[in-house]
Short mmCIF file of N, CA and C in Angstrom, two decimals:
data_model
loop_
_atom_site.label_atom_id
_atom_site.label_comp_id
_atom_site.label_asym_id
_atom_site.label_seq_id
_atom_site.Cartn_x
_atom_site.Cartn_y
_atom_site.Cartn_z
N UNK A 2 7.97 -3.67 31.04
CA UNK A 2 8.06 -4.99 31.15
C UNK A 2 8.78 -5.33 30.05
N UNK A 3 9.54 -6.33 30.32
CA UNK A 3 10.71 -6.91 29.54
C UNK A 3 10.32 -8.32 28.91
N UNK A 4 10.59 -8.20 27.69
CA UNK A 4 10.50 -9.67 26.95
C UNK A 4 9.05 -9.52 26.38
N UNK A 5 8.38 -8.70 26.46
CA UNK A 5 6.95 -8.66 25.83
C UNK A 5 7.07 -7.87 24.29
N UNK A 6 6.75 -9.08 23.32
CA UNK A 6 7.05 -8.59 22.03
C UNK A 6 5.37 -8.11 21.63
N UNK A 7 5.65 -6.85 20.45
CA UNK A 7 4.19 -6.44 20.09
C UNK A 7 4.33 -7.14 18.65
N UNK A 8 2.73 -6.87 18.87
CA UNK A 8 2.50 -7.88 17.19
C UNK A 8 2.35 -6.81 16.23
N UNK A 9 2.56 -7.23 15.04
CA UNK A 9 2.44 -6.82 13.74
C UNK A 9 0.95 -6.27 13.21
N UNK A 10 0.19 -6.56 14.31
CA UNK A 10 -1.41 -6.10 13.68
C UNK A 10 -1.69 -4.55 12.95
N UNK A 11 -2.51 -4.34 12.32
CA UNK A 11 -2.51 -3.24 11.13
C UNK A 11 -3.42 -2.42 12.69
N UNK A 12 -3.51 -1.16 12.42
CA UNK A 12 -3.90 -0.38 13.11
C UNK A 12 -5.36 -0.21 13.18
N UNK A 13 -6.10 -0.51 14.20
CA UNK A 13 -7.89 -0.43 13.84
C UNK A 13 -8.22 1.38 13.59
N UNK A 14 -8.61 0.92 12.42
CA UNK A 14 -9.44 2.63 11.49
C UNK A 14 -10.82 2.64 11.75
N UNK A 15 -11.79 1.82 12.59
CA UNK A 15 -12.77 1.86 12.76
C UNK A 15 -13.74 0.94 12.13
N UNK A 16 -15.01 1.35 11.83
CA UNK A 16 -15.77 0.37 11.03
C UNK A 16 -15.59 0.82 9.71
N UNK A 17 -15.82 -0.51 8.74
CA UNK A 17 -15.77 -0.32 7.55
C UNK A 17 -16.41 0.64 6.88
N UNK A 18 -17.43 1.78 7.35
CA UNK A 18 -17.89 2.60 6.56
C UNK A 18 -16.98 4.35 7.05
N UNK A 19 -16.03 3.78 7.90
CA UNK A 19 -15.38 4.66 8.38
C UNK A 19 -13.86 4.82 7.69
N UNK A 20 -13.69 3.83 6.67
CA UNK A 20 -12.10 3.48 6.36
C UNK A 20 -12.02 4.69 5.59
N UNK A 21 -12.85 5.15 4.95
CA UNK A 21 -12.57 6.05 3.93
C UNK A 21 -11.76 7.44 4.45
N UNK A 22 -12.07 7.44 5.69
CA UNK A 22 -11.64 9.05 6.41
C UNK A 22 -10.27 8.58 6.95
N UNK A 23 -9.97 7.26 7.22
CA UNK A 23 -8.60 6.86 7.53
C UNK A 23 -7.80 6.82 6.38
N UNK A 24 -8.32 6.47 5.02
CA UNK A 24 -7.73 6.24 3.86
C UNK A 24 -7.22 7.77 3.20
N UNK A 25 -8.01 8.59 3.21
CA UNK A 25 -8.03 10.01 3.02
C UNK A 25 -7.14 10.86 3.78
N UNK A 26 -6.89 10.25 5.07
CA UNK A 26 -5.90 11.11 5.80
C UNK A 26 -4.29 10.68 5.64
N UNK A 27 -4.32 9.59 5.30
CA UNK A 27 -2.93 8.69 4.90
C UNK A 27 -2.41 9.30 3.54
N UNK A 28 -3.39 9.52 2.49
CA UNK A 28 -3.20 10.32 1.22
C UNK A 28 -2.70 11.57 1.42
N UNK A 29 -3.73 12.47 2.10
CA UNK A 29 -3.04 13.44 2.55
C UNK A 29 -1.36 13.81 3.05
N UNK A 30 -1.80 12.94 4.21
CA UNK A 30 -0.03 13.10 4.20
C UNK A 30 0.81 12.80 3.19
N UNK A 31 0.65 11.94 2.72
CA UNK A 31 1.72 11.71 1.40
C UNK A 31 1.74 12.59 0.67
N UNK A 32 0.67 13.16 0.12
CA UNK A 32 0.32 14.45 -0.74
C UNK A 32 1.39 15.93 -0.02
N UNK A 33 1.30 16.01 1.45
CA UNK A 33 2.17 16.89 1.60
C UNK A 33 3.26 17.00 1.93
N UNK A 34 3.86 15.59 1.68
CA UNK A 34 5.35 15.38 1.32
C UNK A 34 6.04 15.96 0.18
N UNK A 35 5.19 15.85 -0.80
CA UNK A 35 5.57 16.77 -2.00
C UNK A 35 6.17 15.73 -2.94
N UNK A 36 6.28 14.33 -2.64
CA UNK A 36 7.26 13.91 -3.88
C UNK A 36 6.38 12.68 -4.35
N UNK A 37 6.57 12.25 -5.78
CA UNK A 37 5.96 11.23 -5.79
C UNK A 37 6.69 9.65 -5.63
N UNK A 38 5.90 9.26 -5.02
CA UNK A 38 6.92 7.80 -4.69
C UNK A 38 5.61 6.49 -4.48
N UNK A 39 6.09 5.71 -4.34
CA UNK A 39 5.30 4.37 -4.21
C UNK A 39 4.46 4.44 -3.18
N UNK A 40 4.90 4.82 -2.30
CA UNK A 40 4.11 5.23 -1.09
C UNK A 40 2.48 6.20 -1.36
N UNK A 41 2.98 7.39 -2.06
CA UNK A 41 2.02 8.20 -2.64
C UNK A 41 0.81 7.44 -3.53
N UNK A 42 1.63 6.72 -4.34
CA UNK A 42 0.60 6.05 -5.33
C UNK A 42 -0.24 4.90 -4.74
N UNK A 43 0.20 3.96 -3.77
CA UNK A 43 -0.24 2.99 -2.92
C UNK A 43 -1.50 3.78 -2.17
N UNK A 44 -0.97 4.88 -1.60
CA UNK A 44 -2.14 5.69 -0.74
C UNK A 44 -3.36 6.07 -1.66
N UNK A 45 -3.01 6.49 -2.54
CA UNK A 45 -4.15 6.82 -3.77
C UNK A 45 -4.96 5.71 -4.24
N UNK A 46 -4.35 4.66 -4.52
CA UNK A 46 -5.21 3.36 -4.89
C UNK A 46 -6.00 2.82 -3.80
N UNK A 47 -5.29 2.87 -2.26
CA UNK A 47 -6.05 2.25 -1.43
C UNK A 47 -7.20 3.35 -1.17
N UNK A 48 -7.33 4.80 -1.41
CA UNK A 48 -8.25 6.05 -0.99
C UNK A 48 -9.36 5.35 -2.21
N UNK A 49 -8.94 5.13 -3.50
CA UNK A 49 -9.76 5.04 -4.88
C UNK A 49 -10.64 3.62 -4.34
N UNK A 50 -9.73 2.79 -4.09
CA UNK A 50 -10.49 1.48 -3.65
C UNK A 50 -11.54 1.58 -2.67
N UNK A 51 -11.44 2.30 -1.68
CA UNK A 51 -12.82 2.13 -0.59
C UNK A 51 -13.84 2.77 -1.33
N UNK A 52 -13.23 4.17 -1.91
CA UNK A 52 -14.60 5.04 -2.54
C UNK A 52 -15.18 4.44 -3.87
N UNK A 53 -14.59 3.73 -4.74
CA UNK A 53 -15.05 3.33 -5.86
C UNK A 53 -15.31 1.48 -6.03
N UNK A 54 -14.74 0.86 -4.70
CA UNK A 54 -15.04 -0.60 -4.79
C UNK A 54 -14.33 -1.15 -5.57
N UNK A 55 -12.84 -0.60 -5.57
CA UNK A 55 -11.93 -1.22 -6.73
C UNK A 55 -11.16 -2.22 -6.23
N UNK A 56 -10.18 -3.33 -6.59
CA UNK A 56 -9.68 -4.26 -5.79
C UNK A 56 -7.98 -3.73 -5.75
N UNK A 57 -8.17 -3.00 -4.56
CA UNK A 57 -6.78 -2.41 -4.13
C UNK A 57 -5.88 -2.99 -3.99
N UNK A 58 -6.12 -4.39 -3.33
CA UNK A 58 -4.80 -5.00 -3.08
C UNK A 58 -4.10 -5.64 -4.24
N UNK A 59 -4.87 -6.03 -5.14
CA UNK A 59 -4.17 -6.70 -6.77
C UNK A 59 -3.51 -5.15 -7.25
N UNK A 60 -4.13 -3.88 -7.26
CA UNK A 60 -3.48 -3.06 -7.82
C UNK A 60 -2.40 -2.65 -7.30
N UNK A 61 -2.32 -2.91 -5.99
CA UNK A 61 -0.90 -2.85 -5.17
C UNK A 61 -0.04 -3.72 -5.28
N UNK A 62 -0.65 -5.06 -5.52
CA UNK A 62 0.66 -6.04 -6.01
C UNK A 62 0.92 -6.01 -7.12
N UNK A 63 0.54 -5.29 -8.07
CA UNK A 63 0.60 -4.84 -9.62
C UNK A 63 1.99 -3.39 -9.18
N UNK A 64 1.49 -2.42 -8.77
CA UNK A 64 2.34 -1.28 -8.38
C UNK A 64 3.69 -2.00 -7.76
N UNK A 65 3.69 -3.17 -6.79
CA UNK A 65 4.90 -3.25 -6.23
C UNK A 65 5.85 -3.91 -7.35
N UNK A 66 5.22 -5.06 -8.35
CA UNK A 66 5.83 -5.49 -9.23
C UNK A 66 6.50 -4.80 -10.17
N UNK A 67 5.68 -3.90 -10.73
CA UNK A 67 6.13 -2.58 -11.63
C UNK A 67 7.22 -1.96 -11.15
N UNK A 68 7.33 -1.24 -10.13
CA UNK A 68 8.16 -0.79 -9.28
C UNK A 68 9.61 -1.53 -9.02
N UNK A 69 9.55 -2.58 -8.82
CA UNK A 69 10.42 -3.60 -8.54
C UNK A 69 11.50 -3.48 -9.50
N UNK A 70 10.56 -4.17 -10.74
CA UNK A 70 11.11 -3.96 -12.14
C UNK A 70 11.62 -3.23 -12.63
N UNK A 71 11.24 -1.75 -12.46
CA UNK A 71 11.58 -0.60 -12.70
C UNK A 71 13.06 -0.26 -12.45
N UNK A 72 13.15 -0.81 -10.91
CA UNK A 72 14.75 -0.60 -10.30
C UNK A 72 15.43 -1.65 -10.63
N UNK A 73 14.98 -2.46 -11.70
CA UNK A 73 16.10 -3.39 -11.79
C UNK A 73 15.95 -4.64 -11.09
N UNK A 74 15.40 -4.83 -9.98
CA UNK A 74 15.44 -6.17 -9.24
C UNK A 74 14.76 -7.16 -9.93
N UNK A 75 15.24 -8.53 -9.40
CA UNK A 75 14.75 -9.73 -10.14
C UNK A 75 13.48 -10.09 -9.79
N UNK A 76 12.36 -10.02 -10.62
CA UNK A 76 11.06 -9.99 -10.44
C UNK A 76 10.27 -11.59 -10.56
N UNK A 77 9.48 -11.91 -10.32
CA UNK A 77 8.78 -12.99 -10.94
C UNK A 77 7.17 -12.76 -11.04
N UNK A 78 6.63 -13.11 -12.35
CA UNK A 78 5.40 -12.68 -12.31
C UNK A 78 4.61 -13.31 -11.75
N UNK A 79 4.59 -14.32 -10.71
CA UNK A 79 3.88 -14.83 -9.98
C UNK A 79 3.89 -13.66 -8.93
N UNK A 80 4.43 -12.95 -8.40
CA UNK A 80 4.48 -11.98 -7.57
C UNK A 80 2.96 -11.37 -7.53
N UNK A 81 2.54 -11.15 -8.82
CA UNK A 81 1.24 -10.48 -8.93
C UNK A 81 -0.04 -11.16 -8.43
N UNK A 82 0.03 -12.65 -8.15
CA UNK A 82 -1.20 -13.56 -7.52
C UNK A 82 -0.76 -13.47 -6.36
N UNK A 83 0.52 -13.29 -5.78
CA UNK A 83 1.04 -13.75 -4.32
C UNK A 83 1.40 -12.94 -3.47
N UNK A 84 1.67 -11.75 -4.22
CA UNK A 84 2.47 -10.74 -3.32
C UNK A 84 3.42 -10.55 -3.71
N UNK A 85 4.41 -9.37 -3.05
CA UNK A 85 5.85 -9.25 -3.00
C UNK A 85 6.41 -9.71 -2.33
N UNK A 86 7.82 -10.63 -2.32
CA UNK A 86 8.52 -10.91 -1.04
C UNK A 86 9.04 -9.64 -0.19
N UNK A 87 9.22 -9.75 0.98
CA UNK A 87 9.56 -8.60 1.85
C UNK A 87 10.88 -8.06 1.27
N UNK A 88 11.95 -8.82 0.78
CA UNK A 88 12.97 -7.77 0.32
C UNK A 88 12.51 -7.09 -0.94
N UNK A 89 11.89 -7.20 -1.64
CA UNK A 89 11.59 -6.44 -2.75
C UNK A 89 10.54 -4.82 -2.56
N UNK A 90 10.05 -5.36 -1.02
CA UNK A 90 9.09 -4.06 -0.65
C UNK A 90 9.86 -2.96 -0.73
N UNK A 91 10.96 -2.89 -0.28
CA UNK A 91 11.75 -1.48 0.50
C UNK A 91 12.10 -0.89 -1.24
#
């Protein structure tokens, strides 16, 4: 089919009670890569957020802000509340 665009919806990971298993799988894949990067830290935060009922989205915003600041990118403290612009997420 031509001209059909796929939407950018997240992949369904099952009911809320099973989300831990999806997150621990993602975390395991990041650990197997063997390098400490932003994806590993975010995966750990997501897993801990599900397990301990922590505000993982806010913590991930803080990680994005600190990561962009450490790389010398121009950041704004308002990113902590509204999220990171897409050009800084790379």
